[in-house]
Amino acid sequence: MEERKFEQLLLSVQKPGRYSGGEDGSIIKDKENKIRFAMCFPDTYEIGMSHLGVKILYSLLNSREDVWCERVYAPWIDFEEVMIKNNIPLFALESRDELKKFDIIGFSILYEMCFTNILNILKLSNIPLLSKERTSLSPLVVAGGPCTCNSEPMADFIDLFMIGEGEEVINELIDLYKESKKSNLSKEEFLIKAAKIEGIYVPSLYEAEYNENGTVKRYIPKNGAPKTVKKRIIKNMDESYYPKKFVVPYTEIVHDRAVEEIFRGCIRGCRFCQAGFIYRPVREKSIDTVLEQSKALCESTGYEEMSLLSLSTSDYSNIECMLEKLLEYTDKNQISLSLPSLRIDNFSKELVEKVSTVRKTGLTFAPEAGTQRLRNVINKNINEEEIFKACKTAFGQGYLNVKLYFMLGLPFETDEDIIGIAKLGEEILNLYYKNENRPKGKSPSITISVSCFIPKPFTPFQFHPQNTEAELIRKQELLVKSVKSKKINVKWHDSSTSFLEAIFAKGDRRLGKVILNAFNHGAKMDSWGECFNKEIWLNAFKEENINPDFYAYREIDYNEVLPWDVIDIGVKKEFLISENEKAKQALTTKNCKEKCSDCGALCYKSGICLNKRTKSNT
Ligand code: SF4
C-alpha cells in the first residue's frame, strides 16, 4: 500500500505508533535468501513490546545472517476495523509484508486469555486456523512461552510447540526448517523430523484417548515421536545470548526501559506458583555479566531507566555487591534503577538504602495469604515479624505507598485467613503512624490487591479445584467488609476470567473446538475487561457440549493421566504430590539454597542444584 494512504489510515485510529514500525533498533534486512520469521505477540503492541522473551528471540534470530525476524502484535479493535474495511491483511512491522509471505509464524503464549488473539492474527492474515488445513510447509505456525507447558488446548491450531527456553531450541528448529525447505520436504515429513529435536512437541503426532468418565486415558505417540517431550533450558546463563540493543518505541508501552535479567528460576517453591516449578533450576548470571550487559543496553538504547528482572530479585546470591557495582555505573550516568520482585523476608535496610538513592516510589510485597497457617500451606516462607520489619524499614526510608498482593480461593483457606488479610493491612498502616520520623502532611496508602487462585499445571496445587465464582465473590465481599480504614484500598481480579483461565490452564485438546466456537462468535482480546464477553464463552461450551466445570472445579486424583503428562518439565510428579501432602498439614519445605528437596530438576545438571550437590558431596 502507498505510504500516504497508510499514514492517513493510521491517523484515524488511537495510538498509530502501534502499527507504524520504523522504531530505533528495529532490524531491516534484504529479503533474498532469508528464512522469514514473524514473531507474533498475541496482545497489543504496548504489552508485547515490554516482554523480554520476545526481545531476546527477536535479537537472537536476527543475529543469524540467514534469518530475518520481524514483529507482529495483535491490532486493537479500531485498527482491525480499518484493516478489514480497506482489505489490508495483517502485516509485520518491519517490512509491512503480510504474514502469509513468511516461512514461520511464531507465537509467544504467556497467558490463556490470549488464545483467541492467536486465531485472530491468523484470520486477519488469511491463514487457515486449523493446523490440518495448512498443508504446505510454509507458513509453519509454532509457539512457545510458559503457557505451552500444557499445550493441549491449542493443539488443533499450532503445528509445533517449543517447550522450555526458546533461545535453546530455536536455532535447531530454523536449521531443520532451512534444510527441509531446500529438500522440498512436505510439512508432515518436516514435523516428524522436528519431533526428534529435544524440546519440540508436535501435537498431531499424538493420538489422545479418553476414559468413560471424561479423563484422559493416554496419549499415543506416532511416527517415532517421543513418549514425553523434555523441556529445554539454558545451562549457563553467562554464555547464553542476550541482546545488546532493544527496539525503542515511539509510543508509550507498559515497561519502557532497559531490562537486565539477572537469573532464571526461583529457589522458593511456593505451591501455587507455576513459574517457580517450570523454570527450575535457578541459574544466575555472574556480576560481571550483569554489569557488562546492563551497560551495553543503556548505552545502545539511551534509556535513563533500568530494571533488574527475575522471579525474586533479592534472592540473587550476592545482591548487595552486585547493586553496589551497578549503582556506581547508574549513578554516574543518571540512570534510575528499579528492583521489582523483591521478597519481603530478605528485604534488608541496606538494600532499601541502596535502591532509594535512586528512587523512592511505592513498594510492593506479596505475602499472598493473610495468616501464618495459610502461608505455611502455600509454602510462602515468611512470617508476620518479617513483613512488619520490611514495612518499617520502608517507611523509615520515606516510602509512603505499600502494595500487598494476596490470593483468594487458595486450597485449605478459611474465612479467618481472609479476615487476616484485612488485619495485616491495618497493622501495616499502624506501623506507619508509629514511625516518629514520618513526613509531615503526607498520607500513606496501603493497597491490597487480590487475585483469584488458579490451579496451574506442574504445581503441587494442580490437583485442586478452583473455588466457584459465587464462592470467590463471597470471599471478596468478606474482605472488603473486613477492611475498616479508608487509607486501605482493596482491588480484585475479575473472577469470570479466572474461571476461564482455570479451564484452559488444565484443559485438553477437546477444548480446541470451544476456543474456535467462541472466536467465531466474536471472542477476542479476552484479557481486556472492555472486550471480554463471558456469554460468548458459556454458549461455546454449551454448543460444543463440553462441561467447563469438569476442568475448573474437579479434584484431580493423583493417579489420573493429565494432559500435560506428555511434557517432562524436569520436576517429578511424585515431588508435586509430596508437596501437596505437606500442604495438607501446613508443613513447609526449605528453599533450594537451604536444602535440596530432590524435586527432579537436578537432571539438567545445571545451576543451583548442581552447585549444591557438588558442595555437599565434597
Ligand atoms: S533439585 Fe533441589 S536444588 Fe534443584 S531445583 Fe530441585 S529442589 Fe531446588
XYZ file of C-alpha atoms and ligand atoms in Angstrom:
626
model
C 0.000 0.000 0.000
C 1.070 3.507 -0.789
C 2.767 5.217 2.202
C 0.495 8.276 2.169
C -2.670 6.233 2.211
C -1.257 4.114 5.042
C -0.407 7.227 7.055
C -3.903 8.588 6.540
C -5.419 5.355 7.783
C -3.190 5.433 10.845
C -4.440 8.908 11.673
C -7.923 7.527 12.059
C -7.016 5.227 14.967
C -5.810 5.720 18.506
C -2.074 5.158 19.064
C -0.893 4.925 15.438
C 2.616 4.267 16.780
C 1.460 0.714 17.447
C 1.434 -0.001 13.720
C 3.946 2.345 12.087
C 7.189 0.424 12.743
C 10.494 2.162 11.981
C 11.493 2.435 15.662
C 15.122 2.830 16.639
C 16.640 -0.620 16.972
C 14.204 -2.359 14.631
C 16.008 -4.516 12.120
C 15.636 -4.230 8.358
C 17.268 -6.820 6.122
C 17.333 -7.799 2.481
C 14.598 -10.383 1.920
C 16.598 -12.508 -0.500
C 17.532 -15.997 0.659
C 16.278 -15.484 4.169
C 14.118 -17.635 6.371
C 11.431 -15.144 7.281
C 10.183 -15.416 10.835
C 7.188 -13.452 12.121
C 7.497 -13.112 15.897
C 3.910 -12.635 16.999
C 2.780 -11.455 20.372
C -0.927 -12.151 20.742
C -1.790 -8.947 22.558
C -1.342 -5.232 21.980
C 1.914 -3.543 20.989
C 2.336 -1.941 24.440
C 2.277 -5.293 26.184
C 4.223 -7.247 23.590
C 6.961 -4.626 23.321
C 7.504 -4.896 27.069
C 8.129 -8.605 27.038
C 11.733 -9.646 27.489
C 11.427 -13.117 25.940
C 10.324 -11.633 22.628
C 13.165 -9.090 22.699
C 15.701 -11.868 23.266
C 14.378 -14.070 20.465
C 13.993 -11.159 18.029
C 17.582 -10.184 18.534
C 18.890 -13.749 18.588
C 17.164 -14.706 15.343
C 18.310 -11.544 13.630
C 21.886 -12.262 14.698
C 21.735 -15.042 12.096
C 22.515 -13.935 8.573
C 20.086 -16.414 7.081
C 17.054 -15.232 9.084
C 15.019 -12.059 9.098
C 12.784 -11.896 12.133
C 10.064 -9.246 12.284
C 7.486 -8.271 14.902
C 3.723 -8.634 14.823
C 1.240 -7.600 17.512
C -2.496 -8.061 17.765
C -4.180 -4.953 16.370
C -6.564 -3.123 18.657
C -10.259 -3.228 17.659
C -10.197 0.174 15.911
C -7.302 -0.718 13.625
C -8.730 -4.143 12.940
C -11.871 -2.456 11.597
C -9.749 -0.191 9.385
C -7.824 -3.205 8.088
C -10.958 -5.157 7.236
C -12.652 -2.161 5.616
C -9.633 -1.431 3.456
C -8.809 -5.031 2.756
C -5.392 -4.864 4.435
C -4.085 -8.205 5.684
C -2.166 -8.195 8.985
C 1.463 -7.262 8.400
C 4.813 -7.374 10.156
C 6.065 -4.020 11.420
C 9.474 -4.074 9.726
C 8.677 -4.909 6.083
C 4.887 -4.390 6.219
C 4.632 -7.676 4.341
C 1.599 -9.770 5.055
C 2.114 -12.817 7.286
C 1.291 -15.260 4.515
C 4.662 -14.446 2.953
C 6.566 -15.666 5.992
C 8.153 -19.067 6.463
C 7.469 -19.366 10.162
C 4.895 -17.643 12.320
C 5.895 -17.907 15.964
C 3.629 -17.054 18.878
C 4.748 -16.298 22.374
C 1.973 -17.566 24.669
C 2.103 -16.070 28.128
C -1.464 -16.459 29.306
C -4.544 -18.465 28.415
C -6.718 -15.437 27.759
C -4.845 -14.626 24.566
C -5.778 -17.866 22.746
C -8.446 -16.161 20.637
C -5.977 -13.406 19.688
C -3.783 -16.092 18.138
C -6.706 -17.188 15.984
C -7.474 -13.585 15.140
C -3.909 -12.923 13.990
C -4.142 -15.949 11.673
C -7.573 -14.929 10.406
C -6.531 -11.341 9.694
C -3.635 -12.826 7.721
C -5.957 -15.081 5.693
C -4.154 -18.134 7.039
C -6.285 -21.202 7.855
C -6.774 -21.531 11.601
C -6.530 -25.289 11.921
C -3.157 -26.927 11.642
C -4.584 -29.748 9.494
C -5.894 -27.189 6.974
C -2.426 -25.729 6.453
C -0.931 -28.416 4.298
C 2.251 -26.814 2.981
C 5.477 -26.304 4.903
C 5.053 -22.557 4.948
C 3.815 -20.770 6.816
C 4.588 -23.047 9.697
C 2.824 -21.980 12.901
C 4.866 -22.535 16.066
C 4.513 -21.421 19.676
C 6.498 -21.161 22.875
C 6.235 -19.470 26.253
C 5.147 -20.566 29.742
C 1.571 -21.380 28.732
C 2.788 -24.109 26.398
C 3.769 -26.318 29.334
C 0.212 -27.544 28.795
C -0.105 -27.107 25.046
C -3.150 -29.309 24.621
C -5.965 -26.712 24.401
C -4.184 -25.142 21.394
C -3.195 -28.470 19.798
C -5.620 -28.060 16.865
C -4.139 -24.734 15.789
C -0.384 -24.864 16.349
C 1.926 -27.076 14.275
C 4.581 -27.433 16.935
C 5.381 -26.148 20.406
C 8.815 -25.312 21.762
C 8.869 -26.479 25.373
C 11.143 -24.587 27.719
C 13.532 -21.807 26.895
C 13.242 -20.741 23.266
C 16.834 -19.491 22.902
C 17.987 -23.046 23.443
C 15.924 -24.749 20.771
C 15.035 -22.176 18.133
C 18.291 -22.327 16.181
C 17.953 -26.087 15.765
C 14.418 -25.613 14.531
C 15.473 -22.982 11.983
C 18.333 -25.185 10.743
C 15.959 -28.078 10.211
C 13.406 -25.847 8.504
C 16.024 -24.435 6.150
C 17.295 -27.862 5.211
C 13.733 -29.205 4.768
C 12.738 -26.290 2.549
C 15.802 -26.861 0.387
C 14.981 -30.544 0.049
C 11.302 -29.828 -0.624
C 10.099 -31.860 2.338
C 6.380 -31.914 2.981
C 5.047 -30.371 6.167
C 4.371 -33.836 7.531
C 7.909 -35.034 6.810
C 9.278 -31.905 8.436
C 7.146 -32.345 11.569
C 8.246 -35.950 12.019
C 11.864 -34.779 11.953
C 11.136 -31.782 14.200
C 9.619 -34.046 16.853
C 13.031 -35.676 17.202
C 14.572 -32.416 18.405
C 14.562 -32.384 22.195
C 12.033 -29.857 23.479
C 9.751 -29.910 20.424
C 6.202 -31.138 20.849
C 4.231 -31.873 17.685
C 0.635 -32.455 18.845
C -0.526 -34.003 15.566
C 1.889 -36.881 16.226
C -0.005 -37.882 19.362
C -3.376 -39.536 19.470
C -5.453 -38.773 22.552
C -7.684 -41.438 24.145
C -10.199 -40.738 26.899
C -11.817 -42.748 29.683
C -15.569 -43.022 30.030
C -15.558 -40.529 32.897
C -14.024 -37.932 30.555
C -10.477 -38.033 31.916
C -7.503 -38.673 29.650
C -6.652 -42.356 29.187
C -3.389 -41.918 27.308
C -1.516 -40.162 24.544
C -0.193 -42.469 21.868
C 2.867 -41.141 20.058
C 3.119 -41.852 16.317
C 5.901 -41.864 13.730
C 8.719 -42.118 16.253
C 7.655 -39.119 18.360
C 8.941 -39.411 21.947
C 6.648 -40.593 24.736
C 7.363 -37.416 26.664
C 8.906 -34.170 25.480
C 11.627 -32.842 27.732
C 11.835 -29.120 28.470
C 14.964 -27.369 27.164
C 16.881 -24.938 29.337
C 19.889 -22.659 29.058
C 22.502 -24.348 31.192
C 24.922 -21.455 31.588
C 23.356 -18.001 31.772
C 26.739 -16.307 31.289
C 27.101 -17.968 27.927
C 23.523 -17.530 26.793
C 22.525 -14.976 24.201
C 21.395 -11.572 25.494
C 20.534 -8.602 23.276
C 22.867 -5.630 23.208
C 20.077 -3.462 21.820
C 16.307 -3.195 22.261
C 13.781 -1.745 19.847
C 12.916 1.624 21.416
C 9.249 2.523 20.866
C 7.898 5.929 19.803
C 4.728 5.422 21.719
C 4.158 4.659 25.408
C 4.424 0.979 26.341
C 3.989 -0.823 29.670
C 7.687 -1.181 30.526
C 9.776 1.264 28.547
C 13.253 0.825 29.968
C 16.412 -1.225 29.768
C 15.932 -4.612 31.396
C 18.631 -6.902 32.667
C 17.623 -10.422 33.549
C 19.794 -11.497 36.480
C 18.712 -15.092 36.882
C 16.136 -17.663 35.839
C 14.118 -19.901 38.108
C 13.228 -19.447 41.756
C 14.636 -21.125 44.856
C 11.347 -20.934 46.770
C 8.738 -23.395 45.597
C 5.530 -21.574 46.579
C 2.972 -24.297 45.960
C 0.619 -22.250 43.773
C 3.314 -20.735 41.554
C 3.810 -22.291 38.151
C 6.863 -20.186 37.288
C 8.582 -21.431 40.447
C 8.447 -25.005 39.143
C 8.619 -24.775 35.374
C 11.742 -22.582 35.316
C 13.738 -24.803 37.672
C 16.634 -24.963 38.341
C 17.800 -21.496 39.356
C 20.602 -20.299 37.128
C 22.276 -16.984 37.873
C 24.354 -14.656 35.757
C 27.667 -13.571 37.264
C 28.029 -9.988 38.474
C 30.414 -9.275 35.592
C 27.854 -10.437 33.048
C 25.101 -8.384 34.676
C 27.316 -5.278 34.594
C 28.509 -5.778 31.063
C 25.032 -6.440 29.649
C 23.435 -3.582 31.597
C 25.984 -1.082 30.337
C 25.683 -2.268 26.745
C 21.901 -1.919 26.841
C 21.818 1.503 28.469
C 24.418 2.804 26.054
C 22.785 1.470 22.894
C 19.232 2.480 23.795
C 19.888 5.737 25.646
C 17.391 4.660 28.307
C 17.586 6.594 31.561
C 15.797 3.882 33.457
C 16.786 0.324 34.035
C 15.270 -2.547 35.921
C 16.596 -5.891 37.052
C 14.439 -8.829 36.189
C 13.943 -12.231 37.791
C 11.252 -14.061 39.708
C 12.642 -12.893 43.059
C 15.351 -10.266 42.681
C 16.567 -10.187 46.266
C 17.359 -13.921 46.117
C 20.305 -13.189 43.819
C 23.298 -14.671 45.649
C 25.371 -11.565 46.041
C 22.800 -8.856 45.563
C 24.430 -6.235 47.788
C 27.732 -6.460 45.961
C 26.047 -6.533 42.552
C 23.927 -3.497 43.390
C 26.916 -1.579 44.663
C 28.754 -2.095 41.406
C 25.712 -1.427 39.267
C 24.786 1.728 41.176
C 28.293 3.038 40.633
C 27.539 2.983 36.911
C 23.884 4.049 37.016
C 24.512 6.915 39.481
C 27.331 8.249 37.355
C 25.162 8.142 34.260
C 21.959 9.378 35.901
C 20.120 6.170 35.207
C 17.386 5.277 37.616
C 17.441 1.697 38.789
C 14.371 -0.240 39.860
C 14.130 -3.619 41.504
C 10.804 -5.339 41.035
C 10.071 -8.793 42.532
C 11.527 -8.152 45.970
C 10.806 -10.730 48.594
C 9.733 -9.475 51.936
C 11.963 -11.640 54.125
C 15.333 -10.699 52.717
C 14.485 -7.096 52.167
C 17.249 -5.541 54.284
C 17.677 -1.943 55.367
C 20.894 -1.812 53.365
C 19.101 -2.953 50.260
C 16.407 -0.302 50.608
C 19.055 2.323 51.197
C 20.873 1.324 48.067
C 17.863 1.462 45.815
C 16.416 4.527 47.451
C 19.496 6.530 46.499
C 17.869 6.489 43.097
C 14.126 6.127 43.501
C 11.542 6.431 46.197
C 8.254 5.304 44.767
C 5.899 2.685 46.128
C 6.904 -0.719 47.370
C 5.209 -3.962 46.520
C 5.209 -7.138 48.586
C 3.445 -10.411 48.053
C 2.542 -12.125 51.351
C -0.147 -13.987 49.307
C -2.094 -15.152 52.374
C -3.457 -13.378 55.448
C -2.440 -15.835 58.182
C 0.712 -17.738 59.030
C -1.103 -21.062 58.822
C -2.115 -20.443 55.208
C 1.290 -19.021 54.333
C 2.737 -22.330 55.544
C 0.180 -24.239 53.495
C 1.302 -22.443 50.341
C 4.968 -22.660 51.373
C 5.418 -18.907 51.405
C 8.166 -18.994 53.959
C 7.666 -15.598 55.543
C 6.219 -14.595 58.885
C 4.425 -11.543 60.201
C 7.503 -10.296 62.018
C 9.448 -10.235 58.753
C 6.596 -8.472 56.950
C 6.437 -5.782 59.647
C 10.212 -5.404 59.716
C 10.327 -4.868 55.970
C 7.472 -2.334 56.038
C 9.056 -0.483 58.988
C 12.313 -0.275 57.073
C 10.472 1.010 54.030
C 8.509 3.634 55.989
C 11.715 4.689 57.758
C 13.209 5.322 54.335
C 10.353 7.624 53.368
C 8.190 5.245 51.375
C 4.513 6.158 51.572
C 2.783 3.627 49.404
C 2.773 -0.084 50.042
C 1.065 -2.515 47.732
C 0.369 -6.002 49.061
C -0.583 -8.912 46.836
C -2.806 -11.729 48.064
C -4.746 -14.604 46.608
C -8.288 -15.686 47.356
C -9.541 -19.221 46.955
C -6.286 -20.965 47.921
C -6.567 -24.632 48.906
C -7.377 -25.106 52.607
C -8.383 -21.441 53.014
C -10.890 -20.439 55.733
C -12.719 -17.171 56.410
C -10.225 -16.476 59.167
C -7.482 -16.274 56.534
C -9.479 -13.690 54.587
C -10.135 -11.550 57.654
C -6.405 -11.945 58.333
C -5.624 -10.067 55.092
C -7.567 -7.040 56.330
C -5.896 -7.256 59.751
C -2.460 -7.376 58.188
C -3.243 -4.244 56.145
C -4.434 -2.394 59.270
C -1.352 -3.399 61.247
C 0.953 -2.198 58.488
C -0.901 1.107 58.433
C -0.454 1.436 62.200
C 3.253 0.864 61.761
C 3.400 3.919 59.532
C 1.820 6.112 62.207
C 4.187 4.738 64.851
C 7.156 5.989 62.830
C 8.154 9.222 64.561
C 10.100 10.466 61.572
C 7.216 10.141 59.147
C 6.940 13.059 56.730
C 4.546 15.774 57.926
C 1.348 16.407 55.990
C 1.673 13.290 53.879
C -0.748 10.444 53.875
C 0.210 6.791 53.469
C -1.670 4.445 51.245
C -1.908 0.687 51.502
C -3.277 -1.205 48.546
C -4.440 -4.761 48.994
C -4.573 -6.373 45.610
C -6.253 -9.759 45.483
C -6.279 -12.179 42.612
C -8.185 -15.443 42.385
C -6.204 -18.624 42.845
C -5.967 -20.623 39.632
C -4.680 -24.185 39.953
C -1.925 -24.491 37.367
C -0.187 -27.478 35.769
C 3.164 -28.508 37.230
C 2.420 -27.101 40.673
C 1.643 -29.049 43.859
C -1.802 -27.406 43.769
C -2.607 -28.693 40.260
C -4.795 -31.372 41.865
C -7.145 -28.869 43.496
C -10.405 -27.484 42.145
C -10.837 -23.770 41.749
C -13.374 -22.038 44.029
C -16.682 -21.440 42.272
C -17.360 -17.900 41.096
C -20.045 -17.460 43.745
C -17.610 -18.516 46.466
C -14.911 -16.158 45.189
C -17.355 -13.255 45.114
C -18.455 -14.068 48.681
C -14.805 -14.054 49.773
C -14.128 -10.728 48.007
C -17.120 -9.204 49.801
C -15.953 -10.574 53.149
C -12.558 -8.979 52.630
C -13.996 -5.594 51.695
C -16.273 -5.711 54.750
C -13.327 -6.576 56.997
C -11.232 -3.565 55.954
C -12.032 -0.633 58.224
C -9.575 2.122 57.251
C -10.172 4.412 54.272
C -6.412 4.503 53.721
C -6.549 0.885 52.627
C -7.773 0.214 49.102
C -8.862 -3.234 48.058
C -8.542 -4.171 44.411
C -9.512 -7.504 42.955
C -9.341 -9.501 39.795
C -12.436 -10.449 37.819
C -13.472 -13.949 38.851
C -15.072 -14.850 35.485
C -11.825 -14.517 33.550
C -10.131 -16.551 36.305
C -12.703 -19.296 35.703
C -11.754 -19.469 32.016
C -8.059 -19.351 32.862
C -8.524 -22.353 35.163
C -10.323 -24.290 32.427
C -7.711 -23.639 29.780
C -4.710 -23.972 32.097
C -5.669 -27.574 32.886
C -7.559 -28.312 29.683
C -7.045 -30.913 26.996
C -7.291 -30.799 23.218
C -11.084 -31.249 23.229
C -11.231 -27.581 24.221
C -9.953 -26.553 20.779
C -13.487 -26.577 19.414
C -14.688 -24.361 22.269
C -11.924 -21.835 21.543
C -12.828 -21.894 17.849
C -16.542 -21.555 18.547
C -16.033 -18.607 20.916
C -13.700 -16.946 18.421
C -16.181 -17.416 15.575
C -18.794 -15.724 17.742
C -16.612 -12.699 18.383
C -14.380 -13.553 21.381
C -11.033 -11.737 21.243
C -8.881 -9.562 23.496
C -10.359 -11.600 26.368
C -7.892 -10.278 28.929
C -9.274 -6.766 28.358
C -12.312 -6.036 30.546
C -13.931 -3.885 27.845
C -13.741 -6.737 25.305
C -14.345 -9.817 27.438
C -17.751 -11.376 26.914
C -18.480 -14.243 29.259
C -21.732 -15.133 27.492
C -19.903 -15.987 24.265
C -17.762 -18.460 26.159
C -20.594 -20.067 28.091
C -22.527 -20.511 24.824
C -19.476 -22.016 23.163
C -19.205 -24.659 25.907
C -22.906 -25.384 25.578
C -22.854 -25.633 21.791
C -19.822 -27.897 21.836
C -21.359 -29.993 24.581
C -18.428 -29.581 26.924
C -18.885 -29.026 30.636
C -16.483 -26.261 31.778
C -16.887 -27.249 35.451
C -15.231 -30.584 34.677
C -11.977 -28.707 34.044
C -12.178 -25.956 36.668
C -13.998 -27.488 39.612
C -12.908 -31.143 39.620
C -10.479 -32.502 42.178
C -7.806 -34.440 40.292
C -6.802 -37.883 41.508
C -3.055 -38.470 41.896
C -3.310 -41.456 39.528
C -5.054 -39.585 36.735
C -3.283 -39.175 33.381
C -3.023 -35.426 32.852
C -2.982 -33.575 29.529
C 0.446 -32.201 30.452
C 1.921 -35.589 31.357
C 3.228 -35.665 27.788
C 5.620 -32.883 28.824
C 8.612 -33.557 31.089
C 9.249 -30.253 32.856
C 12.095 -31.617 34.969
C 10.208 -31.596 38.274
C 8.811 -35.047 39.106
C 5.092 -35.658 39.616
C 5.883 -37.539 42.855
C 7.518 -34.385 44.175
C 4.402 -32.334 43.389
C 2.279 -34.956 45.159
C 4.517 -34.943 48.234
C 4.372 -31.145 48.345
C 0.578 -31.247 48.190
C 0.546 -33.752 51.047
C 2.748 -31.438 53.110
C 0.369 -28.560 52.342
C -2.471 -30.527 53.945
C -0.529 -30.469 57.208
C 0.694 -26.870 56.767
C 4.289 -28.132 56.614
C 6.843 -26.065 54.763
C 9.728 -27.101 52.522
C 13.099 -25.419 52.690
C 14.231 -23.353 49.724
C 16.812 -24.752 47.302
C 19.620 -22.714 48.869
C 18.977 -24.114 52.332
C 18.391 -27.711 51.318
C 17.812 -29.583 48.092
C 14.429 -31.326 48.176
C 15.235 -33.626 45.282
C 12.491 -32.227 43.035
C 13.950 -33.750 39.902
C 15.463 -30.635 38.306
C 18.920 -31.998 39.036
C 18.547 -33.935 35.773
C 19.612 -30.734 33.994
C 22.985 -30.801 35.761
C 22.960 -27.061 35.976
C 22.560 -24.044 38.237
C 21.876 -24.107 41.939
C 21.012 -27.780 42.306
C 24.264 -28.835 40.745
C 26.288 -26.393 42.844
C 24.560 -27.575 45.993
C 25.056 -31.234 45.216
C 28.694 -30.696 44.295
C 29.312 -28.768 47.500
C 27.605 -31.277 49.733
C 29.476 -34.112 48.054
C 32.888 -32.601 48.690
S 16.886 -30.328 42.513
Fe 16.974 -29.458 44.587
S 18.137 -27.535 44.395
Fe 17.493 -28.163 42.327
S 15.605 -27.018 41.936
Fe 15.038 -29.043 42.768
S 14.877 -28.719 44.979
Fe 15.966 -26.960 44.151
